[in-house]
Structures are given as C-alpha cells and as structure tokens.
mmCIF file of C-alpha atoms in Angstrom:
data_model
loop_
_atom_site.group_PDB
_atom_site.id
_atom_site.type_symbol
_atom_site.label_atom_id
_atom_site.label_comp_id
_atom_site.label_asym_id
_atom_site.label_seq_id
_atom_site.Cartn_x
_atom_site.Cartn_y
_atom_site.Cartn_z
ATOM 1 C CA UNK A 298 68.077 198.166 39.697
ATOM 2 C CA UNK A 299 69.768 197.704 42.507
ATOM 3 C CA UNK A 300 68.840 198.168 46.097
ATOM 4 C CA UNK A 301 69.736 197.209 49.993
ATOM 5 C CA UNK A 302 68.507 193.674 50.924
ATOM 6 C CA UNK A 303 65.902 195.488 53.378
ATOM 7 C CA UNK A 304 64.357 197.620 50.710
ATOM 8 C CA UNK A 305 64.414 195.000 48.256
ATOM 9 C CA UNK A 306 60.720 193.458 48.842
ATOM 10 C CA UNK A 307 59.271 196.987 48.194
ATOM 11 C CA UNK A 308 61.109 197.716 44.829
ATOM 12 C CA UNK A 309 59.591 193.950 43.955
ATOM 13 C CA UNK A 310 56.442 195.025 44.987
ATOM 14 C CA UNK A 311 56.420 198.627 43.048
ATOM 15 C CA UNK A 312 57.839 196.992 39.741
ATOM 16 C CA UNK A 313 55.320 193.949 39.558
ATOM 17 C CA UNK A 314 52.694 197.101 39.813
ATOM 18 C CA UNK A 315 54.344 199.782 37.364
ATOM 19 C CA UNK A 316 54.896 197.092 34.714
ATOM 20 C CA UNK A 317 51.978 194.500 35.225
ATOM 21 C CA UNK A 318 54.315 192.077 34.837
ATOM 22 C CA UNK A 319 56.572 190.077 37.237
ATOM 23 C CA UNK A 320 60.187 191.344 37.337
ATOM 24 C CA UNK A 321 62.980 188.423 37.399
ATOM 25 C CA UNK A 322 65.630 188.349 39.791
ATOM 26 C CA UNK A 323 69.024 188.537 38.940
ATOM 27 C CA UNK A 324 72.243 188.492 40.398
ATOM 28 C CA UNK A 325 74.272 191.564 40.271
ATOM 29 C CA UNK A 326 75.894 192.051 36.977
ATOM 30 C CA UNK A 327 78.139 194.385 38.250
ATOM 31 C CA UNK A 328 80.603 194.264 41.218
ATOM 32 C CA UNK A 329 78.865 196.112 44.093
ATOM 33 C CA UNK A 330 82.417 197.528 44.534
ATOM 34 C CA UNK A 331 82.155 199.003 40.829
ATOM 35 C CA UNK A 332 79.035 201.182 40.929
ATOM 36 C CA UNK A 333 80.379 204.036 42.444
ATOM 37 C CA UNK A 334 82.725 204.325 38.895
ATOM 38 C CA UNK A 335 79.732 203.970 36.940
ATOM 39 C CA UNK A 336 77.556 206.568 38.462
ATOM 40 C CA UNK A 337 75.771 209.399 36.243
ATOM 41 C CA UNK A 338 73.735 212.162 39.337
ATOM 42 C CA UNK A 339 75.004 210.282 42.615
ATOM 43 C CA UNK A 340 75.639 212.436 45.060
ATOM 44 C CA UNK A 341 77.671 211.370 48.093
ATOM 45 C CA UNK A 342 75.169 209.579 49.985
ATOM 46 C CA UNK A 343 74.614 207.672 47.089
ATOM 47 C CA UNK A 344 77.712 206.934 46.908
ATOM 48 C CA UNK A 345 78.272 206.101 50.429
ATOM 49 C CA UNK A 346 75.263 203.508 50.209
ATOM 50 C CA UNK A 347 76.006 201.705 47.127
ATOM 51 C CA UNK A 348 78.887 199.947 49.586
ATOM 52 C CA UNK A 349 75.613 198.303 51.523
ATOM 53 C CA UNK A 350 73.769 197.291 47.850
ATOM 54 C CA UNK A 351 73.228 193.016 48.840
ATOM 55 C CA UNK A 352 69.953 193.138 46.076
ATOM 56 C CA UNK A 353 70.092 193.561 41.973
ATOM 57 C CA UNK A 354 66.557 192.913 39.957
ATOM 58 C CA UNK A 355 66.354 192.597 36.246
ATOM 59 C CA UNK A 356 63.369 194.373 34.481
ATOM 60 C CA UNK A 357 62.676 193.057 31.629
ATOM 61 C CA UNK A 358 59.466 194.074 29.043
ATOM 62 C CA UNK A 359 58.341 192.016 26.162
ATOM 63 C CA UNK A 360 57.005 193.905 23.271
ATOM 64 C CA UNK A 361 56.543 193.468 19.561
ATOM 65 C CA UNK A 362 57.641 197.386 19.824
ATOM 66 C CA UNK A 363 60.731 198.408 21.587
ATOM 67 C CA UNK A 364 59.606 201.775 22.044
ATOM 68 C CA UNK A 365 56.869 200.544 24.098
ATOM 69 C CA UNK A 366 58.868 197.926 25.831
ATOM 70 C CA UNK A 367 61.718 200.324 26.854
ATOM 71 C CA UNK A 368 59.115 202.257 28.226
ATOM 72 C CA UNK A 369 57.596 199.823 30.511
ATOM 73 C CA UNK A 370 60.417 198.621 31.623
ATOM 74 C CA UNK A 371 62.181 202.112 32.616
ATOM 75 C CA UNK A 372 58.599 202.964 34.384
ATOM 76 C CA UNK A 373 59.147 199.347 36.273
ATOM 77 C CA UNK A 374 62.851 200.538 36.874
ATOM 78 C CA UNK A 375 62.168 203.873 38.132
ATOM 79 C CA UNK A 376 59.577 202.726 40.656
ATOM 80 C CA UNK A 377 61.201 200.126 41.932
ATOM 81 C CA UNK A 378 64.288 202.143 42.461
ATOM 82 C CA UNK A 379 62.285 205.292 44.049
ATOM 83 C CA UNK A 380 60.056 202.211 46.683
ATOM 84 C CA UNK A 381 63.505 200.507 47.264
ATOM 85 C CA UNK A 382 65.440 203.803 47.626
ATOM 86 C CA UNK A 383 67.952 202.238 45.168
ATOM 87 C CA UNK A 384 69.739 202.947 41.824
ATOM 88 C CA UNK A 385 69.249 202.198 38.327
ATOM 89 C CA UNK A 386 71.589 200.460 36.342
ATOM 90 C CA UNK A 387 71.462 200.474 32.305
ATOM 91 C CA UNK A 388 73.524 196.737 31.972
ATOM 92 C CA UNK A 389 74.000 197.830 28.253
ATOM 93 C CA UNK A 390 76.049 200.889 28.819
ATOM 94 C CA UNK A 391 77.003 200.573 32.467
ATOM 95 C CA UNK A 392 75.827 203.353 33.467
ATOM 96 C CA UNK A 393 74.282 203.909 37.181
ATOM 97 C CA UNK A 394 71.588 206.494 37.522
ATOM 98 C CA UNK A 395 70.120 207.909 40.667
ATOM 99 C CA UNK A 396 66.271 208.686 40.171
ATOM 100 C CA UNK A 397 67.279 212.429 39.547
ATOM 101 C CA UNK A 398 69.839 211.292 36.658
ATOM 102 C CA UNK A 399 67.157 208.431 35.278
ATOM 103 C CA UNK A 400 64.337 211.257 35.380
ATOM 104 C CA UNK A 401 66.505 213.339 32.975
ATOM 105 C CA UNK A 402 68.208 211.441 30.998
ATOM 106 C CA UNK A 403 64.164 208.995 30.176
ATOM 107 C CA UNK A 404 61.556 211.512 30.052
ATOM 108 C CA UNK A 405 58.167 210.073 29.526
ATOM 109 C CA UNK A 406 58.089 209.289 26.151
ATOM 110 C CA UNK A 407 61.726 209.269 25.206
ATOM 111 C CA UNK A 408 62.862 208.940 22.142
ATOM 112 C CA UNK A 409 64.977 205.825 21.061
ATOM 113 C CA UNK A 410 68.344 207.503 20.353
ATOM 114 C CA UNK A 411 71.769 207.316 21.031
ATOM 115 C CA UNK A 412 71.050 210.808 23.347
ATOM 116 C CA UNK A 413 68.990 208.603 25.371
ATOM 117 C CA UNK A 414 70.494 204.785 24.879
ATOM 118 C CA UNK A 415 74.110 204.641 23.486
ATOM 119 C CA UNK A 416 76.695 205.586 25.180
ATOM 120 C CA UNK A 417 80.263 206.532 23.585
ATOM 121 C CA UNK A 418 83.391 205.243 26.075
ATOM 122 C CA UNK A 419 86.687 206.798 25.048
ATOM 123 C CA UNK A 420 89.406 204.693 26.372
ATOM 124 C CA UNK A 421 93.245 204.846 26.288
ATOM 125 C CA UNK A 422 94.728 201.998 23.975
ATOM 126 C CA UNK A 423 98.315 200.546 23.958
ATOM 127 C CA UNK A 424 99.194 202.535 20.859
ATOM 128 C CA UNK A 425 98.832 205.820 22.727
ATOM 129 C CA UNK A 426 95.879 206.912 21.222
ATOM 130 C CA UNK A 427 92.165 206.737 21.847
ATOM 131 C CA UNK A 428 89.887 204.067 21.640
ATOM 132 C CA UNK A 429 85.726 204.711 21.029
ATOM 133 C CA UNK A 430 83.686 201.940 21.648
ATOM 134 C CA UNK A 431 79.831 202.296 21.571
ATOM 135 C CA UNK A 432 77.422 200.429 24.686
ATOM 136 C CA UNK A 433 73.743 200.518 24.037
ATOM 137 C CA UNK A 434 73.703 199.419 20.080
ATOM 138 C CA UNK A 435 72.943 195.719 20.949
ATOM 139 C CA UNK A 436 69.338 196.415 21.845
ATOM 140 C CA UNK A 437 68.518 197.593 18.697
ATOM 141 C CA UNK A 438 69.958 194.059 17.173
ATOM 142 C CA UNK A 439 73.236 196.313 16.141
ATOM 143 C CA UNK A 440 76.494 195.381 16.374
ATOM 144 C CA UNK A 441 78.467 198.089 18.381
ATOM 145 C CA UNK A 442 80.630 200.777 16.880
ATOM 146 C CA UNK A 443 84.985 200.959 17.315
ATOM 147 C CA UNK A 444 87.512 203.274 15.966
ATOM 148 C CA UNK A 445 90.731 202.375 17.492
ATOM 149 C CA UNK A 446 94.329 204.597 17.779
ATOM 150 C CA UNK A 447 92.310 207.662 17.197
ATOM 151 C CA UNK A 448 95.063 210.834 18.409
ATOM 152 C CA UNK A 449 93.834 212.415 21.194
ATOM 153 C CA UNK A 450 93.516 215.465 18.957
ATOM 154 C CA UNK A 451 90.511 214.646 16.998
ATOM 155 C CA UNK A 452 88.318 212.584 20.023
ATOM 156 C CA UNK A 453 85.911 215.193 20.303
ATOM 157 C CA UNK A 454 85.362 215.778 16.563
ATOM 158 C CA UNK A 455 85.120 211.913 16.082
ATOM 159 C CA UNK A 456 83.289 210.663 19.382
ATOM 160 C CA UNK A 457 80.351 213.574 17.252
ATOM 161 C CA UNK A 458 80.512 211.561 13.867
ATOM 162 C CA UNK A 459 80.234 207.952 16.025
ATOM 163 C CA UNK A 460 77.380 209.086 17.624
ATOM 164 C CA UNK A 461 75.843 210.488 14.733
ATOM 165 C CA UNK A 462 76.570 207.107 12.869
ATOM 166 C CA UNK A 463 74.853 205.180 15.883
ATOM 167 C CA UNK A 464 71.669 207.324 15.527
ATOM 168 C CA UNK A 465 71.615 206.609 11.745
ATOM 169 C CA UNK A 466 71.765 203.180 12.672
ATOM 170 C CA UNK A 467 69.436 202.928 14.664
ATOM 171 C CA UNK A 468 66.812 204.955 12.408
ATOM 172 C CA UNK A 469 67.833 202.566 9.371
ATOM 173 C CA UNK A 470 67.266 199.376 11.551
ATOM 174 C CA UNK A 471 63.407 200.546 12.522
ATOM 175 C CA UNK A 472 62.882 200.803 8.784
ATOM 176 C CA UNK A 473 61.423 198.338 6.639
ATOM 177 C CA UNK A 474 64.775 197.977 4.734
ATOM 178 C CA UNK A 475 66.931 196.729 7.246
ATOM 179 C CA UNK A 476 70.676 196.407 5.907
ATOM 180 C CA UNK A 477 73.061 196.272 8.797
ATOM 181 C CA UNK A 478 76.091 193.659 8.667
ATOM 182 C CA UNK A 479 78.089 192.565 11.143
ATOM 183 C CA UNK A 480 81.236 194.862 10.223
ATOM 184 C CA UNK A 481 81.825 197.841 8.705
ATOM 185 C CA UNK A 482 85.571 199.198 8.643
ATOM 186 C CA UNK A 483 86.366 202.874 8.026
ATOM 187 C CA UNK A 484 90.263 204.331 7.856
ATOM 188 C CA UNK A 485 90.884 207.624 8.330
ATOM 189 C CA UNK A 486 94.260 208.873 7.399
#
C-alpha cells in the first residue's frame, strides 16, 4: 500500500485494526516514478498524486490457509489504503489498484484464481514475437508460467490456454496430491 508521508500514520492505524495484527513497514518495492505504469482504475488525480507517494507498508497475514490469509490481508490493504487515501499495490503482479479497482477486482470472499491473482504480461522479445510470462503463481508455491517467440498472431488464443493452465495449477496444488516441478516445457509448432 502505498500512501503520502502525512496520511501514512492513519493507514498504520486502520490496518493494525482491520487485520488484528501489526503491519510491517517496508520500503517501496517499486520506484515511486513507476506506479503510474502499473495502475489498474487510477484516474488522473491518482495519477497526479502518486508523484507525492514518500510511504509504502507491507501487509502481510499468516495463515495455515491462504484463502483466509489473502483475505485478511486484502481487508488490512484496503483499509489502510481508503484511511491513508493511498493505493494498493499487488508486489506479485505489479499491479496498482485504486480502492475502486481493488473493490472489483477482491470481492469479499474471492476466490483464489488466476481471475483474481495471476496476471498474464505479454511482452515483445528480441525474436520479434511475443513473450507471456505469468506474475502471481509464486504465492501458491508455483513456479511461474513462459512461452517465448509466440507470433503475434496467436497471443490472444494462447495468453487463454496460459491462464487456463495457471488456474489448473493452482487447483492441483490445493489438493492433497501435489505434483508440480520446477519446469515444464511445451513446443508448439
């Protein structure tokens, strides 16, 4: 979460109460300067504040469930953010909400999916294709997903069969039988 050094001690204060736990502080992970690139609902007074962000806090939940610790920690988030009249930043797939953009994309109660908590980047690469690179796996204990020189053709078609791989992931890694290694390679011709 990030907020202006003035609003700071209130989005402390609100996320030490939402969570009932204290919330760490943390150095900004991301360039101040960066935010505005990473933004998902800011609107341009959002955008015109980030450039005065001075405070970043880490909220972190332990729990034997993630479920229930990604949802105490995105109740922490959100009411810091709303008390500090900041942002909230998802370090695993770089992605800056404002409250509007957090309240739809983590209804109460969402589910842990890659709708919710993966993201899929599609990135030029020096071959002239496409590159798809997965954020958001890690926190399931998952490695995250690549398919590299993909033509710019068949992104769309492929970025769907990523994501649906990265749900079936992370359903097979919440079951007993958990049988995920490090690498899997897949060539399409």
């Amino acid at each position: 979460m990030f907020v202006t050094g003035a609003d700071g001690t209130r989005a402390w204060a609100q996320c030490e109460r939402a969570a009932s736990v204290r919330p760490l502080l943390w150095g900004p992970a991301f360039p101040a300067d960066s935010l505005r690139h990473l933004g998902v609902g800011l609107t341009p007074d959002d955008l015109a504040r980030l450039d005065a962000v001075t405070v970043a806090f880490a909220v972190f939940s332990m729990s034997d469930d993630l479920a229930t610790g990604l949802h105490v920690a995105t109740t922490a988030a959100r009411a810091g953010a709303i008390a500090g009249q900041g942002w909230i930043v998802d370090p695993l797939t770089s992605r800056v909400f404002s409250i509007a953009a957090f309240d739809e994309q983590f209804p109460p109660g969402f589910p842990l999916s890659t709708a919710h908590l993966v993201t899929t980047f599609q990135v030029r690469d020096t071959s002239g294709g496409v590159m798809l690179l997965t954020a958001g796996l890690t926190r399931f204990g998952l490695p995250e997903l690549l398919l590299r020189n993909v033509p710019s053709v068949f992104v769309d078609d492929l970025k769907i069969i990523v994501d649906a791989a990265a749900q079936t992931l992370i359903e097979r890694s919440r079951s007993e039988e958990r049988r995920v290694g490090k690498e899997c390679r897949l060539t399409c011709r």
